[in-house]
Coordinates of C-alpha atoms and ligand atoms in Angstrom, one line a residue:
X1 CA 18.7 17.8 -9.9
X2 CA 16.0 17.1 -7.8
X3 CA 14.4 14.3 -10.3
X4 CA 17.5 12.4 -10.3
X5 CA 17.9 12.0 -6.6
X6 CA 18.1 8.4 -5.4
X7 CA 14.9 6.8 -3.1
X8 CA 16.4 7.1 -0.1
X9 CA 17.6 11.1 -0.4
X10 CA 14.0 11.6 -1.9
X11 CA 12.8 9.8 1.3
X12 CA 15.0 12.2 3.5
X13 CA 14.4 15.2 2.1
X14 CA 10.4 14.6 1.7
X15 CA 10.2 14.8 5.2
X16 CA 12.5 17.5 6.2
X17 CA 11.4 20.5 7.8
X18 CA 11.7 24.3 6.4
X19 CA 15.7 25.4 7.8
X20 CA 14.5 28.0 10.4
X21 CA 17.6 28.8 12.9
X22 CA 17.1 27.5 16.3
X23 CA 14.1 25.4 14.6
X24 CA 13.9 21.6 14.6
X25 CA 15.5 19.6 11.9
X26 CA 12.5 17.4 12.2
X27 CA 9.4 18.7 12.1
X28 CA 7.6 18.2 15.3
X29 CA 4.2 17.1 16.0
X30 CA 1.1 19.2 16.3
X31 CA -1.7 17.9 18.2
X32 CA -4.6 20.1 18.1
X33 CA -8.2 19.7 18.1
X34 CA -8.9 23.8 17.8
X35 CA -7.0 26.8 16.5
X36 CA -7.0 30.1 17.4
X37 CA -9.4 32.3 15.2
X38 CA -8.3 35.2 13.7
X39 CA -10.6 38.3 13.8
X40 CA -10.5 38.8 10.1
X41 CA -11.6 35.4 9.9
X42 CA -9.6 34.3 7.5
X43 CA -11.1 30.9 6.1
X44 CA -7.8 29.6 4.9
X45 CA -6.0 28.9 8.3
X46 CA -6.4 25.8 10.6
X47 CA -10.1 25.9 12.6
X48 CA -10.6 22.3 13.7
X49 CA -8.8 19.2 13.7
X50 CA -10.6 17.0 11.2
X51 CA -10.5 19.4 8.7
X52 CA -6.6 20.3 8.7
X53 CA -3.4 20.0 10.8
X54 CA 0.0 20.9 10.0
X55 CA 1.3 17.1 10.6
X56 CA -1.1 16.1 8.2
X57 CA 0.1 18.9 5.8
X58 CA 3.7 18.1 6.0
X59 CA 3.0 14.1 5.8
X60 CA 0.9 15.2 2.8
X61 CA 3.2 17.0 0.7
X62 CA 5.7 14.0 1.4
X63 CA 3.5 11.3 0.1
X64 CA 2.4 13.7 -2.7
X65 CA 6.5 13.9 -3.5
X66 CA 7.2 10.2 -3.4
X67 CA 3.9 9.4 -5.4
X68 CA 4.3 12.2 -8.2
X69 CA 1.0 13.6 -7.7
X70 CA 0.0 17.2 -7.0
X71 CA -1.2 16.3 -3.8
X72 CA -2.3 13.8 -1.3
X73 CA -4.8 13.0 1.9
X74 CA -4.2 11.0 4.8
X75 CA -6.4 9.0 6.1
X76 CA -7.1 7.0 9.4
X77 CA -6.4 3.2 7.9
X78 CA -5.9 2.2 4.2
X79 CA -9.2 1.5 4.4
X80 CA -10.8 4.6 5.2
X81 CA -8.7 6.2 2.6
X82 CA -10.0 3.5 -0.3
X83 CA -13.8 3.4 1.2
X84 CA -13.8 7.5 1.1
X85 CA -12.7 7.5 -2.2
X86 CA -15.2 4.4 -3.1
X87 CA -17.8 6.9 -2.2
X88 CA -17.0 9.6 -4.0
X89 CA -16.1 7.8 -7.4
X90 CA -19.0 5.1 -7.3
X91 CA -22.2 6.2 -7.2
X92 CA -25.8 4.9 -7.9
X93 CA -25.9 3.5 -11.8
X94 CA -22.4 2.9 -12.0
X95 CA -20.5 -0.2 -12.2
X96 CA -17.2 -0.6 -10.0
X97 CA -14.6 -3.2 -11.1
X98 CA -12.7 -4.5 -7.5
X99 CA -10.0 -7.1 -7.7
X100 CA -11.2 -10.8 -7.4
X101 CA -7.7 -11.7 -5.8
X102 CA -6.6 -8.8 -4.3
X103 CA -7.2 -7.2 -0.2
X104 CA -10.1 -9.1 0.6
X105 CA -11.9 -6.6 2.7
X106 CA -11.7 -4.1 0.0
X107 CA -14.3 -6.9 -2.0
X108 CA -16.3 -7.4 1.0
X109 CA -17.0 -3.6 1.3
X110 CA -17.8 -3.7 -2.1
X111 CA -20.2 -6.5 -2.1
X112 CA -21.8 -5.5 1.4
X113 CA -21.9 -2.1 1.1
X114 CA -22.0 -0.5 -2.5
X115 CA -23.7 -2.9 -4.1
X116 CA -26.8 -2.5 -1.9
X117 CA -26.8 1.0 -2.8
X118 CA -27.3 1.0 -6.3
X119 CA -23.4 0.2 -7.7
X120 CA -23.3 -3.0 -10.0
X121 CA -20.1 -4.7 -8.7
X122 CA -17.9 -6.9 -10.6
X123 CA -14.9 -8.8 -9.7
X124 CA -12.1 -9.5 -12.0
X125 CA -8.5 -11.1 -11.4
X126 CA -5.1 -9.3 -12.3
X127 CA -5.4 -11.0 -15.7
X128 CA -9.0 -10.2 -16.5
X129 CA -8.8 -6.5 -15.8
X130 CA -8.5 -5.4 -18.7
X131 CA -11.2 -6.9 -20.0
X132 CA -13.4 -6.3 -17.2
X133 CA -12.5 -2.4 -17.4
X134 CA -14.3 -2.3 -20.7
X135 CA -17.7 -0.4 -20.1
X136 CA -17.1 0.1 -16.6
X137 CA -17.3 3.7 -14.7
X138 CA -14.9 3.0 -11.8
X139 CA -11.8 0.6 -11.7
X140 CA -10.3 -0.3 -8.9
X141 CA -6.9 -2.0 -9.5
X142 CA -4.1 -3.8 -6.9
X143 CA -1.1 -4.6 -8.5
X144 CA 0.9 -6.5 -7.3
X145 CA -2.2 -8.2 -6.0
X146 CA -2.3 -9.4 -2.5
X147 CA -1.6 -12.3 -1.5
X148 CA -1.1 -13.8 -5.2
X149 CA 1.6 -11.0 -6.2
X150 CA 0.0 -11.2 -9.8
X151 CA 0.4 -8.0 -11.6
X152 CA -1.7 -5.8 -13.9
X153 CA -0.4 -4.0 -16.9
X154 CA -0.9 -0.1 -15.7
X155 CA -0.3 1.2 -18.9
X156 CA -2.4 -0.5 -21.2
X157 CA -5.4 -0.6 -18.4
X158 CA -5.0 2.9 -18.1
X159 CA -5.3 3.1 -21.7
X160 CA -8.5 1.4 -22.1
X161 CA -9.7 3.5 -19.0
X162 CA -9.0 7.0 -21.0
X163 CA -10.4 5.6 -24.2
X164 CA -13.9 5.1 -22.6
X165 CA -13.7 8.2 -19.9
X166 CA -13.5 5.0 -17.0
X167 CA -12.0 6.3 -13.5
X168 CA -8.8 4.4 -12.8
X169 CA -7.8 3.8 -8.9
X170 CA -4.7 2.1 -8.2
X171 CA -4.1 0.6 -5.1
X172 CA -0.3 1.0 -4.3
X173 CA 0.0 -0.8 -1.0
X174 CA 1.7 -3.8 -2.2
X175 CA 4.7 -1.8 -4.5
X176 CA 4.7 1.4 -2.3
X177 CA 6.1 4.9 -4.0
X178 CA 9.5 3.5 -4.1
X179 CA 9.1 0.4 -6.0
X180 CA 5.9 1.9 -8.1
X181 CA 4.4 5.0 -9.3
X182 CA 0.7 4.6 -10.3
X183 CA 0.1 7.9 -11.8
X184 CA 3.0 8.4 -13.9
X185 CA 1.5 5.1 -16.0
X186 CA -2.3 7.0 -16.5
X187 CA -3.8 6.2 -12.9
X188 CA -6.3 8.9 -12.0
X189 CA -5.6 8.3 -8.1
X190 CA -4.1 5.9 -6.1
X191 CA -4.9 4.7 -2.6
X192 CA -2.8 3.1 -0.1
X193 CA -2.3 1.8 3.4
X194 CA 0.6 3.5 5.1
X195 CA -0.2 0.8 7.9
X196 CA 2.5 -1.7 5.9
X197 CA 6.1 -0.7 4.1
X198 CA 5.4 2.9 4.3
X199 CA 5.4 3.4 7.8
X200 CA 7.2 0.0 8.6
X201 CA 7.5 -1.0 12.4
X202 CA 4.0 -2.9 13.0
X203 CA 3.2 -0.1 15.3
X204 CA 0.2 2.0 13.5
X205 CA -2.7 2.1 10.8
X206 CA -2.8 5.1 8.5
X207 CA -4.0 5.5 4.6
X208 CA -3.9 8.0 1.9
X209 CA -5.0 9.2 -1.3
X210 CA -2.5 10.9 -3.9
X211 CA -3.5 12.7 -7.5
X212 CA -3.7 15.6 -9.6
X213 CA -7.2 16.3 -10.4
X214 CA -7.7 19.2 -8.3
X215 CA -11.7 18.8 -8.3
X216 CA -11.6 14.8 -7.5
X217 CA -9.1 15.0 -4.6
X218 CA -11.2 18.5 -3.4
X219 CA -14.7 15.9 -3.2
X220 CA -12.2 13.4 -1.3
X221 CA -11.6 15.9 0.9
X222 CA -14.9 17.2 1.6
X223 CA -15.6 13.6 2.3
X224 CA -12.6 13.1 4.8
X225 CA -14.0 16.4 6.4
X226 CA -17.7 15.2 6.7
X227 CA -17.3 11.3 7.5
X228 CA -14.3 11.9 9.6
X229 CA -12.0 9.2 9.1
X230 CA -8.9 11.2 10.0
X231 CA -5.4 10.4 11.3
X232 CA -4.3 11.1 14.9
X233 CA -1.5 13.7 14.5
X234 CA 0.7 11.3 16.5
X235 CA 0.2 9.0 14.0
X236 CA 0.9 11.3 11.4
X237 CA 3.8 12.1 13.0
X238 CA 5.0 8.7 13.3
X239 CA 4.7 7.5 9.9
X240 CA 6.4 11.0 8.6
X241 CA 9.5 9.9 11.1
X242 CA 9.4 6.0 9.3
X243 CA 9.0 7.8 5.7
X244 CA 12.9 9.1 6.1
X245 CA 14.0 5.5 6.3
X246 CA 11.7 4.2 4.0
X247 CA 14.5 3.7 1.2
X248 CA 16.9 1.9 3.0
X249 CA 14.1 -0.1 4.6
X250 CA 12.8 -1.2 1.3
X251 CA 16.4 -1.7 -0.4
X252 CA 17.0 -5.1 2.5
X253 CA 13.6 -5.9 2.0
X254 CA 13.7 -6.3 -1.4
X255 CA 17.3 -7.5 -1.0
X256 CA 16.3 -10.0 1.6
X257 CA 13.2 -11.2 -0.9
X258 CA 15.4 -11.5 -3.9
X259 CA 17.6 -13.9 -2.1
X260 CA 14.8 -16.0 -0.1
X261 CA 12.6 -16.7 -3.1
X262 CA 15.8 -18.3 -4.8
X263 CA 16.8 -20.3 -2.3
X264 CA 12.7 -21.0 -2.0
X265 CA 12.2 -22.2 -5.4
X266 CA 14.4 -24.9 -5.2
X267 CA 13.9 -26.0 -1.6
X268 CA 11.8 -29.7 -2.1
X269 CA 9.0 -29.0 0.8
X270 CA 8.5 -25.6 -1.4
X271 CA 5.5 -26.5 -3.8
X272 CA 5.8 -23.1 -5.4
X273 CA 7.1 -19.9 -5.0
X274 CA 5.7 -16.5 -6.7
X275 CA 7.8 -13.3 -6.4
X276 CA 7.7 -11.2 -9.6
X277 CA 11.4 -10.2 -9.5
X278 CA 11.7 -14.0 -10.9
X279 CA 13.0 -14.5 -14.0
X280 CA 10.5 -17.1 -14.9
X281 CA 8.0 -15.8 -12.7
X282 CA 4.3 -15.0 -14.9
X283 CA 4.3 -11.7 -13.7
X284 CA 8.1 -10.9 -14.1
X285 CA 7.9 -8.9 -17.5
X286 CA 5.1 -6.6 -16.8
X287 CA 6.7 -6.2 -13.4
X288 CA 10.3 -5.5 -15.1
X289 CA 8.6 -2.5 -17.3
X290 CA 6.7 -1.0 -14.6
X291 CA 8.2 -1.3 -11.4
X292 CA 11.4 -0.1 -10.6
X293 CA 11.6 -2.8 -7.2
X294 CA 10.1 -6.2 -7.2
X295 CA 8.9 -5.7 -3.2
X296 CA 9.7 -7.8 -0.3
X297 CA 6.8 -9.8 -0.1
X298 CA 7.7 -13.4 -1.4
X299 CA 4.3 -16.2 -1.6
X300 CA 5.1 -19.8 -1.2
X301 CA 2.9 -22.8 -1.2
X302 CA 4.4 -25.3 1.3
X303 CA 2.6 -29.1 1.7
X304 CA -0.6 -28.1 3.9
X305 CA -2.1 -25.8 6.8
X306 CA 0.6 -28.1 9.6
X307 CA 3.5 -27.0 7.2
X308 CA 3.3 -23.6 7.5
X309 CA 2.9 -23.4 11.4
X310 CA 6.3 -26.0 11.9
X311 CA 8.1 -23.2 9.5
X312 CA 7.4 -20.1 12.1
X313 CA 7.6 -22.7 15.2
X314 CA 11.1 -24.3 14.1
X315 CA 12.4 -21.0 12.8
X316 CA 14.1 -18.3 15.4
X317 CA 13.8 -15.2 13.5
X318 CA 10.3 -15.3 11.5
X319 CA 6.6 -14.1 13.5
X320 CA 3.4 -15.7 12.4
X321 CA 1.3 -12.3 12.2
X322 CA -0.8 -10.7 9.2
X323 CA -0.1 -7.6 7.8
X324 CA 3.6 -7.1 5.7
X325 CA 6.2 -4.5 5.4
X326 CA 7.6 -4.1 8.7
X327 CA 11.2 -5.0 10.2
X328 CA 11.0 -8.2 11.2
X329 CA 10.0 -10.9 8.9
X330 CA 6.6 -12.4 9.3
X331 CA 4.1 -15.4 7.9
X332 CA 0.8 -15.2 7.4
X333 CA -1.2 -18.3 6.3
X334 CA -3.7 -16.4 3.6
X335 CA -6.8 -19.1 3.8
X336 CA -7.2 -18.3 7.3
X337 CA -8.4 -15.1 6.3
X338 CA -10.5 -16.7 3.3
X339 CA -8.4 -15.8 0.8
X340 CA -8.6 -17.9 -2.5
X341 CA -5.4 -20.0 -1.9
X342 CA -4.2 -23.3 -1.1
X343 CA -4.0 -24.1 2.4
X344 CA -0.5 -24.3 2.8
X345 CA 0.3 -20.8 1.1
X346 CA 2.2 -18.4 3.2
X347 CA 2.9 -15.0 2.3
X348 CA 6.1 -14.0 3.7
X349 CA 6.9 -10.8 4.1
X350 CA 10.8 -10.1 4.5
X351 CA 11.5 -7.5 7.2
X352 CA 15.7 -5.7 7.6
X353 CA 17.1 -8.8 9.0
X354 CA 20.9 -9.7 8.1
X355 CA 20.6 -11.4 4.5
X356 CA 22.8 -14.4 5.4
X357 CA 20.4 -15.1 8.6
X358 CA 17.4 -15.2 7.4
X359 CA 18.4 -17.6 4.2
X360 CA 20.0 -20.0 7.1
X361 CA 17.3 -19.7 9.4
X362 CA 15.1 -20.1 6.9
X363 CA 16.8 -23.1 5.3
X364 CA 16.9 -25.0 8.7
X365 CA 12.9 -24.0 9.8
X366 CA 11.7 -25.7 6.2
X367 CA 13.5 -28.7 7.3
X368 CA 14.4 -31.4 4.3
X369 CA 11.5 -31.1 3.3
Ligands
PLP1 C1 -3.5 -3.7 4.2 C2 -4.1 -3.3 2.9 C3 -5.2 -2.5 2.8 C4 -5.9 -1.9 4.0 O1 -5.1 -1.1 4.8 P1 -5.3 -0.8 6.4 O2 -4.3 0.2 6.7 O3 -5.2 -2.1 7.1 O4 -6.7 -0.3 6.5 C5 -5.6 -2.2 1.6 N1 -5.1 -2.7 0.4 C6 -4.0 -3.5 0.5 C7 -3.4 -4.0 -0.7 C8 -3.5 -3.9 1.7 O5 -2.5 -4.7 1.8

């Protein structure tokens, strides 16, 4: 029964807690730097915070649930989750493959601080991955990449990857759990940032890692234990509390994109418009076979820089901000951050407004274009 449940029930009951009478039927939060020892001293109990807590654990086992892995890590920031694992998988001699188009500061830790220590890095596109896998230890793929929302073929890369013994990392920020499910097409691991859809209200940073290579997530988590880049329990408590409405959060997002990026694609001051759950999209039938939601991240290129600020100033719903995934619907012009795009491409990220509101808010902020 179990495997046939629907996203949101998953989502519910990945994060309920164990039916105790008189307990909680949410699991609270346990902040706690030190545990009481026990004179047998027992090594498999909680010592000290940054090497276990029971928040962590029960945020864990969800994201382990929702990713169909054996287990997961949290970790302070998506980034501390993917540089841990960086670490641990790319070592001196080896050459790492990071996304040309993908999170930009995954590339610039890359470049700035692996490839001084002895990793060859390379940078490929979604559509060069493939190739780029070939003869590579380590590659690291997004999918669908962000900003761009191009999309890599998991399946055959993985392919390729077991073929020649490469490590394959997926990073699953863009898709999330819900709308992908990294391992089940050959990933070895997959990172993510729980800071975006995940957790969803603009209001924390947290990462993880999921897998099922016992030894290769135990050496992730002798690094999280050693370097330290741990999640407050609050935090993990907070994004365990946003995981149970993660499915019905996702379903309007998705909803909401669907809608916007047709009423986009044939609005005249829209120059383009890339969402994969478009028919006629590049990315649509890679994205059909291996995602089971398109996302609720829509990319439009709009005249120029000027453009895209007179969208968020005439519009009464959308937030100029970066980041993606939360409730309320936001823009975020990419070449401000130096991402390879036109100046006037906005990545909008559609948050759980009202369908009908956003499309007519939307509609009278472009103008006549
Ligand atoms: C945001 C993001 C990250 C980094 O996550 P943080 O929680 O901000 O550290 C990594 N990868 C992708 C695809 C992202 O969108």
């Amino acid at each position: 029964m179990a495997g046939t449940y629907g996203d949101s029930t998953r989502s519910v009951k990945a994060v309920s807690s164990e039916p105790i009478p008189g307990g909680p039927v949410s699991p609270p939060p346990v902040p706690a730097s030190a545990y009481h020892l026990p004179p047998d001293e027992d090594d498999g109990l909680d010592s000290y915070g940054r090497r276990s807590n029971p928040t962590w654990r029960q945020l864990e086992a969800a994201l382990a649930q929702l990713e169909g892995a054996s287990a997961a890590l949290t970790f302070g920031s998506g980034m501390a989750a993917l540089t841990a694992v960086l670490r641990v998988v790319a070592l001196p001699g080896h050459t790492l493959v990071v996304p040309a188009d993908g999170y930009y500061q995954v590339r610039a830790y890359a470049g700035e601080f692996l490839a001084g220590r002895g990793v060859t890095v390379a940078e490929a596109r979604c559509d060069e991955m493939c190739d780029a896998a070939r003869g590579a230890d380590v590659v690291l793929a997004e999918t669908p990449s962000n900003p761009s929302l191009d999309v890599v073929d998991l399946h055959r890369l993985a392919m390729i990857c077991r073929s020649q013994r490469t490590l394959l990392v997926v990073d699953n920020t863009t898709a999330s759990p819900l709308g992908q499910q990294p391992l089940s097409l050959g990933a070895d691991l997959v990172v993510a940032s729980a800071t975006k859809a995940l957790s969803g209200h603009s209001d924390l940073l947290a990462g993880y890692v999921a897998g099922s290579h016992a030894e290769l997530m135990d050496r992730v988590e002798r690094e999280r234990l050693l370097a330290g880049p741990i999640l407050g329990a609050f935090e993990a408590w907070l994004v365990l509390r946003s995981l149970g409405t993660a499915g019905l959060r996702l379903e309007r997002q998705c909803q909401n994109a669907a809608a916007a990026a047709l009423m986009l694609r044939s609005h005249p001051a829209v120059r383009a418009v890339r969402y994969p759950g478009l028919p006629e999209d590049p990315s649509h039938a890679v994205a059909a076979a291996q995602m089971r939601r398109f996302g609720g991240i829509v990319s439009v290129e709009l005249a120029d820089a000027a453009a895209v600020h007179d969208l968020v100033r005439r519009s009464e719903l959308l937030v100029a901000s970066t980041s993606f995934g939360g409730i309320h619907t936001s823009v975020d012009r990419r070449a401000r951050w130096g991402d390879p795009v036109a100046p006037g491409f906005a990545r909008i990220s559609m948050g759980i407004e009202d369908t009908d509101d956003l499309l007519n808010d939307l509609g009278q902020a472009l103008g006549p274009g």
